PDB file of C-alpha atoms in Angstrom:
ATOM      1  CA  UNK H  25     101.987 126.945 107.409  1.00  0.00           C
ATOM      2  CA  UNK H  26     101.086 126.582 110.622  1.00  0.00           C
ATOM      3  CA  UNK H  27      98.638 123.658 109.848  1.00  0.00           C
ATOM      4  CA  UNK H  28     101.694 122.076 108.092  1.00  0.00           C
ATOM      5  CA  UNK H  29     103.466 122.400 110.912  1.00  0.00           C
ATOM      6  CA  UNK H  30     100.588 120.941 113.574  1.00  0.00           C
ATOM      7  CA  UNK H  31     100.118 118.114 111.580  1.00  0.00           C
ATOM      8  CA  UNK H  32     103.592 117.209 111.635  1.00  0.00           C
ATOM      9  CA  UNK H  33     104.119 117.487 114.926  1.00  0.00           C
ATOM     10  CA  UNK H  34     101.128 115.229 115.716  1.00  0.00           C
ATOM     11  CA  UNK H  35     103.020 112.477 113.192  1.00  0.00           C
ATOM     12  CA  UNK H  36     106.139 112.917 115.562  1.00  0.00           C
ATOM     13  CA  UNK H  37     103.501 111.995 118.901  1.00  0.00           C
ATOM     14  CA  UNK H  38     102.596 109.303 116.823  1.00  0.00           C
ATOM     15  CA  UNK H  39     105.944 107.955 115.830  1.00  0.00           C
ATOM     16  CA  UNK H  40     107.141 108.920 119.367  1.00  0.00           C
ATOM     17  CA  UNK H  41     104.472 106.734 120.936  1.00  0.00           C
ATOM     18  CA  UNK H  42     105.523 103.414 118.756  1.00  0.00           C
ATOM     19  CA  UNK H  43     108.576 103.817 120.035  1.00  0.00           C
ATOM     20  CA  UNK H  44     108.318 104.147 123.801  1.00  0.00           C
ATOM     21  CA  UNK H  45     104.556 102.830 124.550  1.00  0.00           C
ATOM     22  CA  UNK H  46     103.787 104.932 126.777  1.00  0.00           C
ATOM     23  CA  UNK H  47     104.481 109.016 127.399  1.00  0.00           C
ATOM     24  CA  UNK H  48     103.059 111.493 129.955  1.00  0.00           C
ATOM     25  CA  UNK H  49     102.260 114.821 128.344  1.00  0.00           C
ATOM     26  CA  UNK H  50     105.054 116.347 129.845  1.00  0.00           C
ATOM     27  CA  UNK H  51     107.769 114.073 128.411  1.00  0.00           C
ATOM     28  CA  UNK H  52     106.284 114.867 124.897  1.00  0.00           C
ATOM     29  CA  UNK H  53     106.482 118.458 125.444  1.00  0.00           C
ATOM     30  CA  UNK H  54     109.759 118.389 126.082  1.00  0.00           C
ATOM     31  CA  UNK H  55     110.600 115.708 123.574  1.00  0.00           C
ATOM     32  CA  UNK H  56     109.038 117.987 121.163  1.00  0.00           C
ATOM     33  CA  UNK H  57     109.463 121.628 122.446  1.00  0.00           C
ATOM     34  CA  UNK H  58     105.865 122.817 122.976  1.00  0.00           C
ATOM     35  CA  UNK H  59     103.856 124.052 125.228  1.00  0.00           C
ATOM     36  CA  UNK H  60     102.250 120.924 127.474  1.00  0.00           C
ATOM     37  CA  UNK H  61      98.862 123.143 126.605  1.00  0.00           C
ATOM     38  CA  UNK H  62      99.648 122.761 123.324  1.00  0.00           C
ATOM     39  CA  UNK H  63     101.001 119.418 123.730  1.00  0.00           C
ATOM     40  CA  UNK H  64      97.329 118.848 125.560  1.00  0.00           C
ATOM     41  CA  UNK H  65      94.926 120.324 122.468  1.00  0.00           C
ATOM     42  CA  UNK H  66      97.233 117.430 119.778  1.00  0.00           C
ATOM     43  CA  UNK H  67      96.450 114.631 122.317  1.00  0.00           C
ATOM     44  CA  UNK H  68      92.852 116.032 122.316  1.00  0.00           C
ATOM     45  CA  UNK H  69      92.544 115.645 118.388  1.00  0.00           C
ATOM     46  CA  UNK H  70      94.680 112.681 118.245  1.00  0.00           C
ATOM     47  CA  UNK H  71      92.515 110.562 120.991  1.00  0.00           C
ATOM     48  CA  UNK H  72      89.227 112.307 118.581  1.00  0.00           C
ATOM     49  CA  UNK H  73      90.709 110.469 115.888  1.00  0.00           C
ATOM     50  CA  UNK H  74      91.267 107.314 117.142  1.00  0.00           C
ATOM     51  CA  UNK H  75      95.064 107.456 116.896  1.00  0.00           C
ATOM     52  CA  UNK H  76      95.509 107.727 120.314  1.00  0.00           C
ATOM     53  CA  UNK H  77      94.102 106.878 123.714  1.00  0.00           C
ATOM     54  CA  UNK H  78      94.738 109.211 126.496  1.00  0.00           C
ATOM     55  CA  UNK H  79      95.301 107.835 129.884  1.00  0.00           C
ATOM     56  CA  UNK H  80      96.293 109.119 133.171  1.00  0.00           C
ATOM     57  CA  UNK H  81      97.763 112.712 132.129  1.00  0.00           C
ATOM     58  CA  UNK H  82      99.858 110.810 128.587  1.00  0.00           C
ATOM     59  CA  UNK H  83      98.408 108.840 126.176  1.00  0.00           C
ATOM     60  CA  UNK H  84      99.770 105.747 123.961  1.00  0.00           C
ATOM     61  CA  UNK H  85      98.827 104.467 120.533  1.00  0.00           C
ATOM     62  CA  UNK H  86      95.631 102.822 119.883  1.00  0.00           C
ATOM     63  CA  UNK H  87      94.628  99.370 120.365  1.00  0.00           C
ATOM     64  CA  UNK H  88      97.622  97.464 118.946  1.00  0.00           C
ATOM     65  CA  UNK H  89      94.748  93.979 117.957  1.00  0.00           C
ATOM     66  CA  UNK H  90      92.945  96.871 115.464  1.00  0.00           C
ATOM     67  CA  UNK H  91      93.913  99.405 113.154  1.00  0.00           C
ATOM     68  CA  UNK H  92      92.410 102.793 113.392  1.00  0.00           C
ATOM     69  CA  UNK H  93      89.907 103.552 110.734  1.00  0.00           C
ATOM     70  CA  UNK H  94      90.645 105.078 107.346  1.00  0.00           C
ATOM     71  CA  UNK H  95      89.622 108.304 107.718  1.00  0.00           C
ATOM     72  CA  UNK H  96      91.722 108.910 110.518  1.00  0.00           C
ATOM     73  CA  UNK H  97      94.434 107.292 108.852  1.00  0.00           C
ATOM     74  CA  UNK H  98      94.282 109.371 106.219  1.00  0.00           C
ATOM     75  CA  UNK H  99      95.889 112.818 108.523  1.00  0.00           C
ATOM     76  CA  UNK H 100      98.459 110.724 110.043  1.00  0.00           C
ATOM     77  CA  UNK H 101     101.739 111.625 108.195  1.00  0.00           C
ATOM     78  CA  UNK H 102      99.804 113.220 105.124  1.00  0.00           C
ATOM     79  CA  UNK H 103     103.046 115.135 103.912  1.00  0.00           C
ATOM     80  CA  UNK H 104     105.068 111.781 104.600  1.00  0.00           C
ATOM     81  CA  UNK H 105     102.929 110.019 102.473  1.00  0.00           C
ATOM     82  CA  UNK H 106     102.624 112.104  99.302  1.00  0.00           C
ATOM     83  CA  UNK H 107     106.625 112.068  99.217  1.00  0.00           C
ATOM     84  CA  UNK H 108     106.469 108.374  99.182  1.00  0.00           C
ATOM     85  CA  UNK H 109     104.245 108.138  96.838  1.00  0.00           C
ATOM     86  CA  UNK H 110     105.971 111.049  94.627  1.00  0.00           C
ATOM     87  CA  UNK H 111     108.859 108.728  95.390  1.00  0.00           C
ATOM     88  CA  UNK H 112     107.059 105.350  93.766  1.00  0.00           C
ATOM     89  CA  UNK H 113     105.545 107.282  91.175  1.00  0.00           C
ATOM     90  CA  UNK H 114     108.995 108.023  90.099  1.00  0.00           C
ATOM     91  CA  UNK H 115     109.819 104.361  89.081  1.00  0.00           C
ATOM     92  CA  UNK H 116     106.804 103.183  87.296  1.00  0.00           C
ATOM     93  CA  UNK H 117     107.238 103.585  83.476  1.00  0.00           C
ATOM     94  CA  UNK H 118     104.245 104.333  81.320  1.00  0.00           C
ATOM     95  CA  UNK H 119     102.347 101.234  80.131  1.00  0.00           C
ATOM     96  CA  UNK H 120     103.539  99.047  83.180  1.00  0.00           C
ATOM     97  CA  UNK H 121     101.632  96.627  84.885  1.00  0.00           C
ATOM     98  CA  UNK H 122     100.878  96.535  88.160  1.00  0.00           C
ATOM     99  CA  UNK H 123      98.948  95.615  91.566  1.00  0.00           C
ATOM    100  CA  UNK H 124      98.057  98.343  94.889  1.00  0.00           C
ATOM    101  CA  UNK H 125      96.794  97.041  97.829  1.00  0.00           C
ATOM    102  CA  UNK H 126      94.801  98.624 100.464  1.00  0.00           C
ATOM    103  CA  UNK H 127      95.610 101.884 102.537  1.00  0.00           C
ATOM    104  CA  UNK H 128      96.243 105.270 102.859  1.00  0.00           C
ATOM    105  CA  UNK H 129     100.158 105.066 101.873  1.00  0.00           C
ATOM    106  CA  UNK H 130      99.208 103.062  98.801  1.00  0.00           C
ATOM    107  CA  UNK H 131      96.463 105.608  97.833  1.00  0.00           C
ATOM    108  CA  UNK H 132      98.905 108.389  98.161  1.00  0.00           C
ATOM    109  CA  UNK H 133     100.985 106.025  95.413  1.00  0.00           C
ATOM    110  CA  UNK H 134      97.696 105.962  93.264  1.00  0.00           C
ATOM    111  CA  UNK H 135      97.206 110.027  93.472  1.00  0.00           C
ATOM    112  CA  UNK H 136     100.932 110.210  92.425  1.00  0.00           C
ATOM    113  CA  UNK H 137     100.298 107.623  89.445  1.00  0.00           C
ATOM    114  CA  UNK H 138      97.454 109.907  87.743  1.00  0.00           C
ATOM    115  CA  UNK H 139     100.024 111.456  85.428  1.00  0.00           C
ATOM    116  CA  UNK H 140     101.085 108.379  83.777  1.00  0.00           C
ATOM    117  CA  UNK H 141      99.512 106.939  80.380  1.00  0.00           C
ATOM    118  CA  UNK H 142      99.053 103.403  79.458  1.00  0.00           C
ATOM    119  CA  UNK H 143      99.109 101.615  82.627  1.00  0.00           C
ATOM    120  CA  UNK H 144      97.260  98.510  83.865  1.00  0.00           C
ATOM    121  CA  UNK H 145      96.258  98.198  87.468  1.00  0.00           C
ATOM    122  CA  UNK H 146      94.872  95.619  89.888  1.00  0.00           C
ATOM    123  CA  UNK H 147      93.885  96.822  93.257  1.00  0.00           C
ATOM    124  CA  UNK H 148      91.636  95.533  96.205  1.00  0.00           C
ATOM    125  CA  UNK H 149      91.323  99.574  96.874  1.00  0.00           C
ATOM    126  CA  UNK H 150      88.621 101.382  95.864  1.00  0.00           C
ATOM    127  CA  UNK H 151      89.843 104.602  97.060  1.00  0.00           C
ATOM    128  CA  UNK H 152      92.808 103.840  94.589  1.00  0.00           C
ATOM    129  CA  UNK H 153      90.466 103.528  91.878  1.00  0.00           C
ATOM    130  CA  UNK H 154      88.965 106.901  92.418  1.00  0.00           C
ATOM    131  CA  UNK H 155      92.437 108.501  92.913  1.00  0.00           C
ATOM    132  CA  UNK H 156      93.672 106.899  88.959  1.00  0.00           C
ATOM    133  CA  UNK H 157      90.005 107.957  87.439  1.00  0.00           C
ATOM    134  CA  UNK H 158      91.597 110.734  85.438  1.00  0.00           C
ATOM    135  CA  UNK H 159      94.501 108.978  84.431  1.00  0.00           C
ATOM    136  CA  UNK H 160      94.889 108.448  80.947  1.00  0.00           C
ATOM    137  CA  UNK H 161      93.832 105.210  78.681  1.00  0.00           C
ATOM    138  CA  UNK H 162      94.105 103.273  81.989  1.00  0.00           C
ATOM    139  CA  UNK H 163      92.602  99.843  82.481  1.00  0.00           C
ATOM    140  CA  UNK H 164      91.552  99.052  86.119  1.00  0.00           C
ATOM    141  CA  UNK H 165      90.877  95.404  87.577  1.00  0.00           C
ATOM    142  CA  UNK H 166      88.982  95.406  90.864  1.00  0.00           C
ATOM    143  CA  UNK H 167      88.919  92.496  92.878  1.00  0.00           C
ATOM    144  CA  UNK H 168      85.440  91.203  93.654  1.00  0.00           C
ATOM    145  CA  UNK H 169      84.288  90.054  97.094  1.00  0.00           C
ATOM    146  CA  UNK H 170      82.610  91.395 100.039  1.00  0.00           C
ATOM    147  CA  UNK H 171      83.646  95.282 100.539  1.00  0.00           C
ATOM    148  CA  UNK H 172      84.725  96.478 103.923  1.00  0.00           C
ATOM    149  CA  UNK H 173      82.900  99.414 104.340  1.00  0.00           C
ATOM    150  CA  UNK H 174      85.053 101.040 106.914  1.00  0.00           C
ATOM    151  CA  UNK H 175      88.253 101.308 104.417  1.00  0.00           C
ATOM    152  CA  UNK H 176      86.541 100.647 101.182  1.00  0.00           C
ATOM    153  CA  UNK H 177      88.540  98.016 100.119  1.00  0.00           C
ATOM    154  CA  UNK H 178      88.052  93.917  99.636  1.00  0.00           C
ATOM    155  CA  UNK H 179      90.441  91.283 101.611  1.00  0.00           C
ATOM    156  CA  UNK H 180      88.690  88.008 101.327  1.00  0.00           C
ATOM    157  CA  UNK H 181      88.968  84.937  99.647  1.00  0.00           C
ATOM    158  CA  UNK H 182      88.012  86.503  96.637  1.00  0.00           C
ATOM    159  CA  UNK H 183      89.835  88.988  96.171  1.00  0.00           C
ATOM    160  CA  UNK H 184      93.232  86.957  97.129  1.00  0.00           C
ATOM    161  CA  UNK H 185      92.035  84.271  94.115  1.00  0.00           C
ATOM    162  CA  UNK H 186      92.306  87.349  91.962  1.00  0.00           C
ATOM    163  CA  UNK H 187      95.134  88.021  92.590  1.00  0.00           C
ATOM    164  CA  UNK H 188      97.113  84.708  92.856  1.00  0.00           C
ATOM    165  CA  UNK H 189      95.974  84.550  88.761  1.00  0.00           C
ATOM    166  CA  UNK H 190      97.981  87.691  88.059  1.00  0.00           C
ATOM    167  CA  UNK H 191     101.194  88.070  86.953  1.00  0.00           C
ATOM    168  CA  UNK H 192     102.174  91.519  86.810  1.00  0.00           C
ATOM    169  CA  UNK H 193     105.449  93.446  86.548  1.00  0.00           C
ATOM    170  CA  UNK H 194     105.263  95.708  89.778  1.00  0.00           C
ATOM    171  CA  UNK H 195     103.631  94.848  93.136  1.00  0.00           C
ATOM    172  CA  UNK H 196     103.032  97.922  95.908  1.00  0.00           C
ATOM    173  CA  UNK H 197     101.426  97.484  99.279  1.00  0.00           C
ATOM    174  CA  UNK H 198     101.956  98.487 102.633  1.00  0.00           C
ATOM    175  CA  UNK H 199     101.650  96.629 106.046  1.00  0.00           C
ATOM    176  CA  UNK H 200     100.421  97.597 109.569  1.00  0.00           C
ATOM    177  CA  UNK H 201     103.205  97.569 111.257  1.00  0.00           C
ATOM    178  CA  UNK H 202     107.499  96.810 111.112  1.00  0.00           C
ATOM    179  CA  UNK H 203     108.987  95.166 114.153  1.00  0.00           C
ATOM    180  CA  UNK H 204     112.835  96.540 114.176  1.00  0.00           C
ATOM    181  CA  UNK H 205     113.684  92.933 113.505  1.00  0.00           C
ATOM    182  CA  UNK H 206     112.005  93.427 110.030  1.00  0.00           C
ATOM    183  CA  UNK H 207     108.815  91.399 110.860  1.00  0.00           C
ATOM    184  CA  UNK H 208     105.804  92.789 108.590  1.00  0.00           C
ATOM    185  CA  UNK H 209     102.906  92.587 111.164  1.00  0.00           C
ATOM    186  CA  UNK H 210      99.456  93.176 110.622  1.00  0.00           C
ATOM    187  CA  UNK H 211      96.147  93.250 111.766  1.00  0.00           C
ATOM    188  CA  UNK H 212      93.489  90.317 110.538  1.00  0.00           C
ATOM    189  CA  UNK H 213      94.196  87.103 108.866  1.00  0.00           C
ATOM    190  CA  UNK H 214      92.321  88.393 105.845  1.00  0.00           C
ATOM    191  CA  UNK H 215      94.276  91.468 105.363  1.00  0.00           C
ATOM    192  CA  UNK H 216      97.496  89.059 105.253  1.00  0.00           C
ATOM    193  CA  UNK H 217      95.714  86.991 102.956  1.00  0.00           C
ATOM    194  CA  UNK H 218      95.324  89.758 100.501  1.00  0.00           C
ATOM    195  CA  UNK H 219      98.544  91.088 101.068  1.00  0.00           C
ATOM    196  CA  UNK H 220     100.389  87.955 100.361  1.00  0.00           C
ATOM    197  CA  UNK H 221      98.787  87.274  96.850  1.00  0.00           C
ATOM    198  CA  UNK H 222      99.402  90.735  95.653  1.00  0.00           C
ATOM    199  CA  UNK H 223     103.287  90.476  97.044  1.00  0.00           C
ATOM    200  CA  UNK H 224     102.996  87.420  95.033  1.00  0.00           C
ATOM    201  CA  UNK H 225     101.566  88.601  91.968  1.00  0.00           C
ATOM    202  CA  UNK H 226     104.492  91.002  90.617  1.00  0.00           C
ATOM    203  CA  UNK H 227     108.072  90.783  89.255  1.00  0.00           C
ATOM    204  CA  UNK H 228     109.312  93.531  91.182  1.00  0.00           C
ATOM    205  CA  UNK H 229     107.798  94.090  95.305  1.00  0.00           C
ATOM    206  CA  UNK H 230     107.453  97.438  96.478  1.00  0.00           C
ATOM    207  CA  UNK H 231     106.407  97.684 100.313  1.00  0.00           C
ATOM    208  CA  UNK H 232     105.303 101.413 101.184  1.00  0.00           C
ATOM    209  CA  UNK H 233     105.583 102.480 104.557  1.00  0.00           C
ATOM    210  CA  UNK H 234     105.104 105.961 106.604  1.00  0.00           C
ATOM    211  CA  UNK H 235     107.297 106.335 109.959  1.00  0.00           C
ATOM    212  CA  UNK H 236     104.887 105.568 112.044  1.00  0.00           C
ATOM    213  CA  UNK H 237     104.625 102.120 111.256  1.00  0.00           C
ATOM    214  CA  UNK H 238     108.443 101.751 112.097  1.00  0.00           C
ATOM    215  CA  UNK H 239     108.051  99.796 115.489  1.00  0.00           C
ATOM    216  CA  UNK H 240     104.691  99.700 115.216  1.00  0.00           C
ATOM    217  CA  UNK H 241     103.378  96.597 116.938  1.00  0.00           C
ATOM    218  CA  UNK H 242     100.508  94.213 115.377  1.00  0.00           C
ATOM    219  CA  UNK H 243      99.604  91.247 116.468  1.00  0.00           C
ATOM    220  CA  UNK H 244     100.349  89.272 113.476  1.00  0.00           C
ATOM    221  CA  UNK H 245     103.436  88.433 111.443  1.00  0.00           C
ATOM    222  CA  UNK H 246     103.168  87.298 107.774  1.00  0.00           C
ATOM    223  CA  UNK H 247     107.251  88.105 106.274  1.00  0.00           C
ATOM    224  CA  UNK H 248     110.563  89.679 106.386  1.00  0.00           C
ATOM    225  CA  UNK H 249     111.692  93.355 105.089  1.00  0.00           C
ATOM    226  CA  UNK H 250     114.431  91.196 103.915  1.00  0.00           C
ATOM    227  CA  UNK H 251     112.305  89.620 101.622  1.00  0.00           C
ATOM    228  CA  UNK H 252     111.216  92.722  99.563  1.00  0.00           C
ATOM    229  CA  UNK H 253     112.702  93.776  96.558  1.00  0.00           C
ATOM    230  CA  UNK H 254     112.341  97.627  97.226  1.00  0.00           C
ATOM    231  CA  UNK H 255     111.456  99.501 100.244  1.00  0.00           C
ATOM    232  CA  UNK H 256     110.253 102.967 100.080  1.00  0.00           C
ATOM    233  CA  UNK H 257     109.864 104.689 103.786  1.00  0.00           C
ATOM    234  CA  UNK H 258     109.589 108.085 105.791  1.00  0.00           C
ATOM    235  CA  UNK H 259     112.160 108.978 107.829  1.00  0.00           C
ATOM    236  CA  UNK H 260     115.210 106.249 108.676  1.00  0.00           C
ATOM    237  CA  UNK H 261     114.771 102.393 109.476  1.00  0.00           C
ATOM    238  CA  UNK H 262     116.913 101.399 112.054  1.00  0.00           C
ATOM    239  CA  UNK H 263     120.652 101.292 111.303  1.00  0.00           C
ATOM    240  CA  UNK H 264     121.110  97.414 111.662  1.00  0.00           C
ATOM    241  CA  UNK H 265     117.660  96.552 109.805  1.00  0.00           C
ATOM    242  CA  UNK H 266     118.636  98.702 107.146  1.00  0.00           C
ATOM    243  CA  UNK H 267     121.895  97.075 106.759  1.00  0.00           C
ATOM    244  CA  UNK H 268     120.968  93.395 106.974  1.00  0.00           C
ATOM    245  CA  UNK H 269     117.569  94.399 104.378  1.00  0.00           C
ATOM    246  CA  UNK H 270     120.214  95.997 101.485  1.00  0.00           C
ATOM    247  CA  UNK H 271     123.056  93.047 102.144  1.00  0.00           C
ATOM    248  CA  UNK H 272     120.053  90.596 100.953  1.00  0.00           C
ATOM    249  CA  UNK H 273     119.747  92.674  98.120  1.00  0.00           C
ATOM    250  CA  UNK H 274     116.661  95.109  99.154  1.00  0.00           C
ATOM    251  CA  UNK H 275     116.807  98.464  98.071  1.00  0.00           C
ATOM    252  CA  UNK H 276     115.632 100.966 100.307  1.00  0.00           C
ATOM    253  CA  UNK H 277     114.813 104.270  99.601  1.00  0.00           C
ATOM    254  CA  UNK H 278     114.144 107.264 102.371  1.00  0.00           C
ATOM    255  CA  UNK H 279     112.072 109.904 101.623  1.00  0.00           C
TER     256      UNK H 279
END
């Protein structure tokens, strides 16, 4: 319990830090109702991880020109992410078709997906493809092309050609970051590359996103929330993005 309730308190720092930019270790003590030693020993673990960078007695997000690596990404709004992928899991039929991208939101999708029979999946991922290894009578396509190492995945030119040939019933990806205009920001040109062919690729768009990505900057912007067909996210969008994404005819979903 009480790791439960450490690790989401450190996904509230995170998701506190998108939105203001900048907080001294006081503020998020009180913001949060904790000891500032306490307060202190999450900063510690988050700026360990890469999440954060501490800075003159507070501490702000990392880098905003480069995503943390996977590893860390992996502890950042664990909980958060199962439900969303619980969530997703809940749509797919058995025997469907359909694409994952990269990341540690879509991978929680992929866990949540082992239950299913019958399905057909494309993924850049290859943490998704050891999460759907004991699913049953599945048939996986792996894009080819030079692996990143750091998240174990495959974003070149290659693997968006494989996917630009597919034409699949469900799409489900995630971005790097949501302006609270609705922008979908990311990190590298060949990420966005990758993420455009799979968005692409399906009858039915399903962008995956934790709360910390909510006004999460990035430095580049590839499409509108607007645009999606479903949206499946922790905690609340903001009231006016929410409305203007489900009068286009999005469906959003809050887990």
């Amino acid at each position: 319990m009480a790791q439960t309730e450490t690790a989401r308190r450190r996904d509230r720092i995170v998701n506190l830090l998108s939105t203001y930019g900048e907080l001294s270790a006081t503020a998020l003590s009180d913001m949060l109702g904790v000891t500032v030693q306490t307060l202190r020993s999450d900063l510690r673990a988050l700026d360990d991880a890469r999440v954060v960078r501490r800075r003159h007695g507070g501490a702000t997000l990392a880098s905003a020109t480069e995503n943390i690596s996977y590893q860390p990404r992996l502890a950042v709004s664990r909980d958060e992410k199962d439900r969303i992928g619980t969530a997703v899991a809940g749509l797919i039929p058995d025997g469907a078709s359909l694409a994952l991208g990269t990341g540690t939101t879509v991978e929680a999708v992929a866990r949540s997906l082992t239950g299913h029979a019958r399905l057909t999946v494309a993924t850049n991922n290859i943490h998704a493809v050891l999460a759907l290894r004991s699913a049953q009578d599945i048939s996986l396509l792996l894009a080819g092309g030079k692996v990143r190492l750091r998240d174990l995945d495959l974003i070149g030119a290659e693997s968006a050609e494989f996917f630009a040939g597919l034409r699949l019933e469900y799409t489900i990806f995630s971005v790097g970051g949501l302006s609270t205009a609705g922008d979908l920001l990311d990190f590298n040109l060949d990420e966005i590359r990758a993420r455009k062919a799979i968005a692409a690729a399906g009858q039915q768009r399903i962008l995956v996103i934790d709360h910390a990505k909510i006004g999460r900057p990035a430095p580049h912007a590839w499409g509108r929330l607007q645009e999606i067909d479903l949206v499946v996210c922790g905690g609340s969008l903001p009231p006016e993005l929410k409305a203007d994404a489900t009068a286009r005819g999005a469906q959003v979903i809050e887990v």
